[in-house]
CSV table of C-alpha atoms and ligand atoms in Angstrom, one decimal:
chain,number,residue,atom,x,y,z
A,630,MET,CA,-25.0,3.4,-0.2
A,631,SER,CA,-23.1,5.3,2.6
A,632,ARG,CA,-22.9,2.7,5.5
A,633,LEU,CA,-20.6,4.5,7.4
A,634,GLU,CA,-21.1,3.7,10.8
A,635,VAL,CA,-20.9,-0.3,9.6
A,636,ALA,CA,-18.0,-2.8,10.2
A,637,GLU,CA,-18.3,-6.1,8.4
A,638,ALA,CA,-16.6,-8.8,10.3
A,639,PHE,CA,-15.2,-11.3,7.6
A,640,GLY,CA,-12.6,-14.1,8.0
A,641,GLY,CA,-11.6,-12.8,11.6
A,642,ILE,CA,-11.0,-9.3,10.1
A,643,THR,CA,-13.3,-6.0,10.4
A,644,PHE,CA,-13.9,-4.3,7.2
A,645,PRO,CA,-15.6,-0.5,6.6
A,646,GLY,CA,-19.2,-1.3,5.7
A,647,HIS,CA,-18.9,1.7,3.5
A,648,LEU,CA,-16.7,0.2,1.1
A,649,HIS,CA,-17.2,-3.5,2.0
A,650,THR,CA,-20.5,-6.2,2.0
A,651,GLN,CA,-20.4,-9.5,2.9
A,652,GLU,CA,-21.1,-10.4,-1.0
A,653,SER,CA,-18.4,-8.3,-2.2
A,654,LEU,CA,-16.0,-10.2,0.1
A,655,GLN,CA,-17.1,-13.4,-0.7
A,656,LEU,CA,-16.8,-12.4,-4.6
A,657,ALA,CA,-13.3,-11.6,-4.2
A,658,LEU,CA,-12.5,-14.9,-2.8
A,659,LYS,CA,-13.4,-16.3,-6.0
A,660,PHE,CA,-12.4,-13.6,-8.7
A,661,PRO,CA,-11.6,-15.2,-11.7
A,662,PHE,CA,-8.1,-13.8,-12.0
A,663,GLN,CA,-6.6,-13.6,-15.7
A,664,ASP,CA,-3.0,-14.0,-16.4
A,665,THR,CA,-2.9,-10.6,-18.0
A,666,ASP,CA,-4.0,-9.2,-14.8
A,667,VAL,CA,-1.8,-6.9,-12.5
A,668,LEU,CA,-2.6,-7.3,-8.7
A,669,ILE,CA,-1.5,-4.6,-6.5
A,670,VAL,CA,-1.7,-5.9,-2.4
A,671,SER,CA,-0.5,-4.1,0.3
A,672,TYR,CA,-1.8,-3.1,3.8
A,673,PRO,CA,-3.3,0.3,4.4
A,674,LYS,CA,-1.0,3.0,4.0
A,675,SER,CA,2.3,0.9,2.6
A,676,GLY,CA,2.5,2.7,-0.8
A,677,THR,CA,-0.6,1.5,-2.4
A,678,THR,CA,-1.4,4.6,-4.6
A,679,TRP,CA,2.1,5.3,-5.3
A,680,MET,CA,2.2,1.7,-6.8
A,681,GLN,CA,-0.8,2.5,-9.0
A,682,GLN,CA,0.4,5.6,-10.2
A,683,ILE,CA,4.0,3.6,-11.1
A,684,VAL,CA,2.0,0.9,-13.0
A,685,THR,CA,-0.4,3.3,-14.8
A,686,LEU,CA,2.7,5.3,-16.1
A,687,ILE,CA,4.5,2.3,-16.9
A,688,THR,CA,1.7,0.8,-18.8
A,689,SER,CA,1.2,4.5,-20.6
A,690,ARG,CA,5.1,4.3,-21.3
A,691,GLY,CA,5.0,7.8,-19.4
A,692,ASP,CA,2.3,9.3,-20.5
A,693,PRO,CA,0.2,10.9,-17.8
A,694,ARG,CA,-2.8,11.8,-19.8
A,695,VAL,CA,-5.2,8.5,-18.3
A,696,SER,CA,-3.8,9.2,-14.7
A,697,GLN,CA,-4.7,12.4,-15.0
A,698,THR,CA,-8.1,12.1,-16.4
A,699,ALA,CA,-9.5,8.9,-14.5
A,700,PRO,CA,-9.0,8.8,-10.8
A,701,ASN,CA,-7.0,5.6,-9.0
A,702,TRP,CA,-9.8,4.0,-7.6
A,703,ALA,CA,-11.5,3.1,-11.5
A,704,ARG,CA,-8.2,2.8,-13.1
A,705,ALA,CA,-7.1,0.1,-10.5
A,706,PRO,CA,-10.3,-0.9,-8.7
A,707,TRP,CA,-10.2,-2.6,-5.1
A,708,LEU,CA,-11.2,-6.1,-5.7
A,709,GLU,CA,-13.3,-6.6,-2.8
A,710,HIS,CA,-15.0,-3.1,-3.2
A,711,HIS,CA,-18.7,-3.3,-3.4
A,712,TYR,CA,-18.9,-1.1,-6.5
A,713,SER,CA,-15.7,-2.7,-8.3
A,714,ALA,CA,-17.9,-5.4,-10.0
A,715,ALA,CA,-18.9,-3.5,-12.6
A,716,LEU,CA,-15.5,-1.3,-13.2
A,717,LEU,CA,-13.5,-4.5,-13.3
A,718,ASP,CA,-15.7,-5.5,-16.1
A,719,ALA,CA,-15.2,-2.2,-17.8
A,720,LEU,CA,-11.3,-2.7,-18.0
A,721,SER,CA,-9.4,-2.7,-20.8
A,722,GLN,CA,-6.5,-5.5,-20.8
A,723,PRO,CA,-4.0,-5.6,-19.0
A,724,ARG,CA,-6.2,-4.8,-16.3
A,725,MET,CA,-4.7,-3.3,-12.8
A,726,ILE,CA,-6.7,-4.4,-9.8
A,727,THR,CA,-5.9,-3.8,-6.0
A,728,THR,CA,-6.5,-5.7,-2.7
A,729,HIS,CA,-6.2,-5.0,0.8
A,730,LEU,CA,-7.1,-8.8,1.4
A,731,PRO,CA,-4.8,-10.7,3.0
A,732,HIS,CA,-3.1,-13.6,1.0
A,733,ARG,CA,-5.1,-16.5,2.5
A,734,MET,CA,-8.2,-14.9,1.6
A,735,LEU,CA,-7.1,-14.9,-2.1
A,736,ALA,CA,-4.8,-18.2,-2.0
A,737,GLU,CA,-7.3,-20.0,-3.7
A,738,ALA,CA,-8.4,-17.5,-6.3
A,739,LEU,CA,-4.7,-17.0,-7.0
A,740,ARG,CA,-3.9,-20.7,-6.9
A,741,GLY,CA,-2.4,-21.6,-11.0
A,742,ALA,CA,-3.1,-18.1,-12.2
A,743,LYS,CA,-0.3,-16.5,-14.0
A,744,THR,CA,-1.6,-13.2,-12.8
A,745,LYS,CA,1.5,-10.4,-11.7
A,746,VAL,CA,1.2,-9.9,-8.5
A,747,ILE,CA,3.3,-6.8,-6.6
A,748,TYR,CA,3.5,-6.7,-3.1
A,749,VAL,CA,4.2,-3.6,-1.5
A,750,SER,CA,5.2,-2.9,2.1
A,751,ARG,CA,6.0,-0.3,4.1
A,752,ASN,CA,8.0,-0.3,7.7
A,753,PRO,CA,5.2,-0.2,10.5
A,754,LYS,CA,5.7,2.6,12.6
A,755,ASP,CA,4.9,5.0,9.7
A,756,VAL,CA,2.2,3.0,8.3
A,757,LEU,CA,0.6,3.2,12.0
A,758,VAL,CA,1.4,6.5,12.0
A,759,SER,CA,0.0,7.2,8.4
A,760,PHE,CA,-3.0,5.0,9.5
A,761,TYR,CA,-3.9,7.0,12.2
A,762,HIS,CA,-3.6,10.5,10.6
A,763,PHE,CA,-6.1,9.0,8.5
A,764,HIS,CA,-8.7,7.6,10.6
A,765,LYS,CA,-9.2,11.2,11.8
A,766,MET,CA,-10.4,12.1,8.4
A,767,ALA,CA,-11.9,8.9,7.1
A,768,ASN,CA,-15.5,8.9,8.7
A,769,PHE,CA,-15.8,5.3,7.4
A,770,LEU,CA,-13.4,4.2,9.9
A,771,PRO,CA,-14.1,4.2,13.5
A,772,ASP,CA,-12.7,6.6,15.9
A,773,ALA,CA,-9.1,6.3,16.2
A,774,GLY,CA,-9.1,7.6,20.1
A,775,SER,CA,-6.0,8.8,21.1
A,776,PHE,CA,-2.6,8.0,19.5
A,777,GLN,CA,-1.8,5.5,22.5
A,778,GLU,CA,-5.4,4.0,21.8
A,779,PHE,CA,-4.6,3.3,18.3
A,780,PHE,CA,-1.1,2.1,18.8
A,781,ASN,CA,-2.3,-0.6,21.1
A,782,THR,CA,-5.2,-1.6,18.7
A,783,PHE,CA,-2.6,-1.5,15.7
A,784,LEU,CA,-0.3,-3.5,17.7
A,785,ASP,CA,-3.0,-6.0,19.0
A,786,GLY,CA,-4.5,-6.6,15.3
A,787,THR,CA,-8.0,-5.6,15.7
A,788,VAL,CA,-8.3,-2.3,13.6
A,789,HIS,CA,-9.7,-2.6,10.4
A,790,PHE,CA,-8.1,-4.1,7.5
A,791,GLY,CA,-6.3,-6.8,10.3
A,792,SER,CA,-3.0,-7.3,11.6
A,793,TRP,CA,-0.1,-5.6,10.0
A,794,PHE,CA,2.3,-8.3,11.0
A,795,ASP,CA,-0.3,-11.4,9.3
A,796,HIS,CA,-0.6,-9.5,6.2
A,797,VAL,CA,3.2,-8.9,5.8
A,798,LYS,CA,3.9,-12.6,6.9
A,799,GLY,CA,1.5,-14.1,4.7
A,800,TRP,CA,2.7,-12.4,1.5
A,801,THR,CA,5.8,-12.1,2.2
A,802,SER,CA,6.3,-16.0,3.0
A,803,GLN,CA,4.9,-16.7,-0.7
A,804,LEU,CA,8.1,-15.3,-1.9
A,805,GLY,CA,9.9,-18.0,-4.0
A,806,ALA,CA,6.7,-20.1,-3.9
A,807,MET,CA,4.5,-17.5,-6.1
A,808,PRO,CA,6.8,-17.1,-9.4
A,809,ASN,CA,4.6,-13.9,-10.2
A,810,LEU,CA,5.2,-12.4,-7.1
A,811,LEU,CA,7.4,-9.1,-6.6
A,812,HIS,CA,7.9,-7.6,-3.3
A,813,VAL,CA,8.6,-3.8,-3.6
A,814,THR,CA,8.9,-1.6,-0.4
A,815,TYR,CA,8.1,2.1,0.4
A,816,GLU,CA,11.6,2.9,1.5
A,817,GLU,CA,12.9,1.4,-1.9
A,818,LEU,CA,10.7,3.8,-4.0
A,819,SER,CA,11.8,6.9,-1.7
A,820,MET,CA,15.3,6.1,-2.4
A,821,ASP,CA,15.7,5.3,-5.6
A,822,LEU,CA,12.3,6.1,-7.9
A,823,LYS,CA,14.0,5.6,-11.3
A,824,GLY,CA,15.4,2.3,-10.0
A,825,SER,CA,12.5,0.7,-8.7
A,826,ILE,CA,10.0,2.2,-11.9
A,827,VAL,CA,12.7,0.1,-14.0
A,828,LYS,CA,12.5,-2.6,-11.5
A,829,VAL,CA,8.6,-2.7,-11.8
A,830,SER,CA,8.9,-2.6,-15.6
A,831,SER,CA,10.8,-5.1,-16.0
A,832,PHE,CA,8.9,-7.6,-13.9
A,833,LEU,CA,5.6,-6.7,-16.0
A,834,GLN,CA,7.8,-7.0,-19.1
A,835,ARG,CA,7.3,-3.7,-20.3
A,836,PRO,CA,10.6,-1.9,-20.4
A,837,LEU,CA,11.0,1.5,-21.0
A,838,VAL,CA,13.2,4.0,-22.8
A,839,GLU,CA,15.1,7.1,-20.4
A,840,ASP,CA,12.6,9.4,-21.6
A,841,GLU,CA,9.9,7.2,-20.7
A,842,VAL,CA,11.2,6.4,-17.0
A,843,ASN,CA,12.1,10.0,-16.5
A,844,SER,CA,8.3,10.9,-17.2
A,845,CYS,CA,7.0,7.8,-14.8
A,846,VAL,CA,9.6,9.3,-12.4
A,847,ARG,CA,8.3,13.1,-12.7
A,848,TYR,CA,4.5,12.1,-12.5
A,849,CYS,CA,5.1,9.5,-9.5
A,850,SER,CA,6.9,12.5,-7.3
A,851,PHE,CA,4.8,12.8,-4.2
A,852,SER,CA,4.5,16.7,-5.1
A,853,SER,CA,3.1,15.7,-8.5
A,854,MET,CA,0.5,13.2,-7.2
A,855,LYS,CA,-0.1,15.7,-4.3
A,856,ASP,CA,-1.4,18.0,-7.1
A,857,ASN,CA,-3.2,15.5,-9.0
A,858,GLN,CA,-6.9,15.4,-8.1
A,859,MET,CA,-7.5,11.8,-9.7
A,860,ILE,CA,-5.2,10.5,-7.0
A,861,ASN,CA,-5.4,13.2,-3.7
A,862,CYS,CA,-8.7,12.1,-2.6
A,863,SER,CA,-10.1,15.8,-2.7
A,864,LEU,CA,-12.9,14.7,-5.0
A,865,VAL,CA,-14.2,12.6,-2.2
A,866,PRO,CA,-16.9,14.5,-0.6
A,867,PRO,CA,-16.2,15.5,3.1
A,868,GLU,CA,-18.8,13.8,4.6
A,869,ILE,CA,-17.0,10.8,3.7
A,870,LEU,CA,-13.2,12.2,3.7
A,871,ASP,CA,-13.3,15.2,5.9
A,872,HIS,CA,-10.7,17.3,4.2
A,873,SER,CA,-10.5,19.8,7.3
A,874,LYS,CA,-8.7,17.1,9.5
A,875,GLY,CA,-5.9,16.1,7.0
A,876,ALA,CA,-4.8,15.1,3.4
A,877,PHE,CA,-4.4,11.9,1.9
A,878,MET,CA,-1.2,12.7,0.3
A,879,ARG,CA,0.1,13.6,3.9
A,880,ARG,CA,3.8,13.9,4.2
A,881,GLY,CA,5.0,11.3,2.4
A,882,LYS,CA,8.4,10.3,4.3
A,883,VAL,CA,10.3,7.6,5.5
A,884,GLY,CA,10.8,7.8,9.5
A,885,ASP,CA,8.1,10.1,9.7
A,886,TRP,CA,7.3,8.0,12.9
A,887,ARG,CA,9.9,9.6,14.9
A,888,ASN,CA,7.8,12.7,15.6
A,889,THR,CA,5.1,10.8,17.0
A,890,LEU,CA,6.2,7.6,18.8
A,891,THR,CA,7.5,8.0,22.3
A,892,ASP,CA,10.6,6.1,23.3
A,893,GLU,CA,8.6,3.9,25.4
A,894,GLN,CA,5.9,3.4,22.6
A,895,ASN,CA,9.4,2.2,20.2
A,896,GLU,CA,10.2,0.1,22.8
A,897,ARG,CA,7.1,-1.6,23.0
A,898,PHE,CA,6.8,-1.9,19.1
A,899,GLU,CA,10.2,-3.2,18.8
A,900,SER,CA,9.2,-6.1,21.4
A,901,VAL,CA,6.0,-6.9,19.6
A,902,LEU,CA,7.5,-7.2,16.2
A,903,ALA,CA,9.8,-9.3,17.6
A,904,GLU,CA,7.6,-11.3,19.2
A,905,LYS,CA,5.3,-11.4,16.1
A,906,LEU,CA,7.9,-11.7,13.5
A,907,PRO,CA,10.1,-14.2,15.0
A,908,VAL,CA,11.7,-15.9,12.2
A,909,CYS,CA,11.3,-12.5,10.0
A,910,SER,CA,14.0,-12.5,7.4
A,911,LEU,CA,13.0,-8.8,6.1
A,912,GLU,CA,14.8,-5.8,7.0
A,913,PHE,CA,13.0,-2.7,7.7
A,914,VAL,CA,14.4,0.4,6.7
A,915,TRP,CA,13.0,3.0,9.4
A,916,GLN,CA,14.7,6.2,8.2
A,917,LEU,CA,16.3,7.7,5.9
A,918,ASP,CA,18.7,10.5,7.5
A,919,ILE,CA,21.6,12.5,5.6
A,920,GLU,CA,24.0,10.4,6.3
A,921,GLN,CA,22.1,7.5,4.2
A,922,HIS,CA,21.3,9.6,1.8
A,923,ARG,CA,24.9,10.3,1.1
A,924,ASP,CA,26.4,7.0,1.6
A,925,THR,CA,24.6,5.1,-1.4
A,926,LYS,CA,26.9,2.0,-0.3
A,927,SER,CA,24.9,1.4,2.9
A,928,TYR,CA,21.5,1.8,1.4
A,929,ARG,CA,22.5,-0.5,-1.4
A,930,THR,CA,23.3,-3.4,1.2
A,931,LYS,CA,19.9,-2.8,2.7
A,932,VAL,CA,18.3,-3.1,-0.5
A,933,SER,CA,20.5,-6.0,-2.2
A,934,ALA,CA,19.6,-7.6,1.3
A,935,TRP,CA,15.9,-7.3,0.5
A,936,SER,CA,16.5,-8.7,-2.9
A,937,ALA,CA,18.7,-11.4,-2.4
A,938,ARG,CA,16.2,-13.1,0.4
A,939,GLN,CA,13.2,-12.4,-2.4
A,940,GLU,CA,15.5,-14.9,-4.8
B,1260,LIG,S1,-4.2,3.8,1.3
B,1260,LIG,O1,-5.4,4.5,1.8
B,1260,LIG,O2,-4.1,2.4,1.6
B,1260,LIG,O3,-5.0,3.5,0.0
B,1260,LIG,O4,-3.3,4.4,1.4
B,1260,LIG,P1,-1.7,4.3,0.3
B,1260,LIG,O5,-1.9,4.9,-0.7
B,1260,LIG,O6,-1.2,2.8,0.8
B,1260,LIG,O7,-1.0,5.3,1.4
B,1260,LIG,C1,-1.1,6.4,1.5
B,1260,LIG,C2,0.9,6.8,2.0
B,1260,LIG,O8,1.6,6.9,1.1
B,1260,LIG,C3,1.6,8.5,0.8
B,1260,LIG,N1,2.4,8.3,-0.4
B,1260,LIG,C4,3.4,8.5,-1.2
B,1260,LIG,N2,4.7,8.9,-0.3
B,1260,LIG,C5,5.9,9.6,-1.0
B,1260,LIG,N3,5.6,9.6,-2.5
B,1260,LIG,C6,4.6,9.2,-3.5
B,1260,LIG,N4,4.5,9.4,-4.3
B,1260,LIG,C7,3.5,9.1,-2.5
B,1260,LIG,N5,2.5,8.7,-2.6
B,1260,LIG,C8,1.2,8.3,-1.6
B,1260,LIG,C9,0.8,8.8,0.9
B,1260,LIG,O9,1.8,10.5,1.6
B,1260,LIG,C10,0.4,8.5,2.7
B,1260,LIG,O10,1.6,8.6,3.6
B,1260,LIG,P2,1.7,9.5,4.8
B,1260,LIG,O11,3.1,9.1,5.5
B,1260,LIG,O12,0.3,9.3,5.5
B,1260,LIG,O13,2.2,10.7,3.9
C-alpha cells in the first residue's frame, strides 16, 4: 500500500495516507492501553527517534543488541500507522508505543490508564527547519515549496500532522493533571544526555547502574544513531524516502534554525509564538552556544525552570 499522494483528513488534521488510513486513526483513538505500556509522544522532528532509542536502551539495561537488530518502527510502533496493529500485538511487555497524535485525540483512550507517557518537545524553530528538510526527502509528504512557503504553512498550522502550537499546548496542559506524564525536551537531551537518561530511567522505575547508563549514552549519541541502519532510515526504499535529497539523521543540533531563518522570519515567528501561546509557561532553549556550554549554572537554571513548572 503506497498511497504516496494521499492525504487523510481526520479530526481537523491532515495525515500522510502512506502511513495512515481512516481506520487506523479511528483504532488509535480507541486503543486499549495497558498500565505497563510506555507511550512516547511528540510532534514530528522533536526527538521521537532519540527517545525511542533511549527507552530501548534503558529497557535492555544498556545492551545495544535489540537496537541494532530491530528497526525502531517495529520496536516502538506508531499507534496510528496502518501497519502497526500486528506489530503491537506481537510486542512483549512492557510495550513501547509511539504517537504523533495531539492530546485531544488520545484523551479518552488514556483516561484512567496508568500508562507512562513521555512527551518530547523541541524548540519550534528547529522543528520547522528539520521538518522542512524532511519534506524534501519524504515522498509521502506534500511538496514543501520554498522555505518561505513552508514557513507560512507551519505557522498557520496547515502542515501535515497539524499545528505545532496546538500539539505542545494540548500535551503540556496535562502536566500535573496526568500523573504519569513526563516532559523531556530535545534541548535537555542535547545538553545533558546522561542526566536525561537517568531521569527517564527513574520515571520508568528502571534504575540503572553506572556502566549501564554509560552504555545507554554511548548508543544514544548522534554519531552512533546515525550509523545504525535500524534507526537512520537508510533501509526505507528510495521511492519513499529519497536519500539523495537528505539524511534522516541530518544535523542533530540545537539552534540550527539560525542558519536558515532570516531576521524578518525570526521576528514573525516570535510574534506568532506570542500570539498562539500567550500564557505559555514553557521556556524555550533556542541555542546552546559555547558560553552556555561553559556556564552550566545558567543552563541548569533553565532546566530547573522547566522541571519546576512540571511539578
Ligand atoms: S520523526 O520523523 O518525527 O520521527 O523525527 P524525530 O525523530 O522526531 O526527529 C528527527 C530529528 O532528531 C534528530 N536526532 C538527534 N539529534 C541529536 N542527537 C541524537 N541522538 C538524535 N537522534 C535524532 C535528527 O537528526 C533530526 O533533527 P535534524 O535537526 O533534522 O538533524
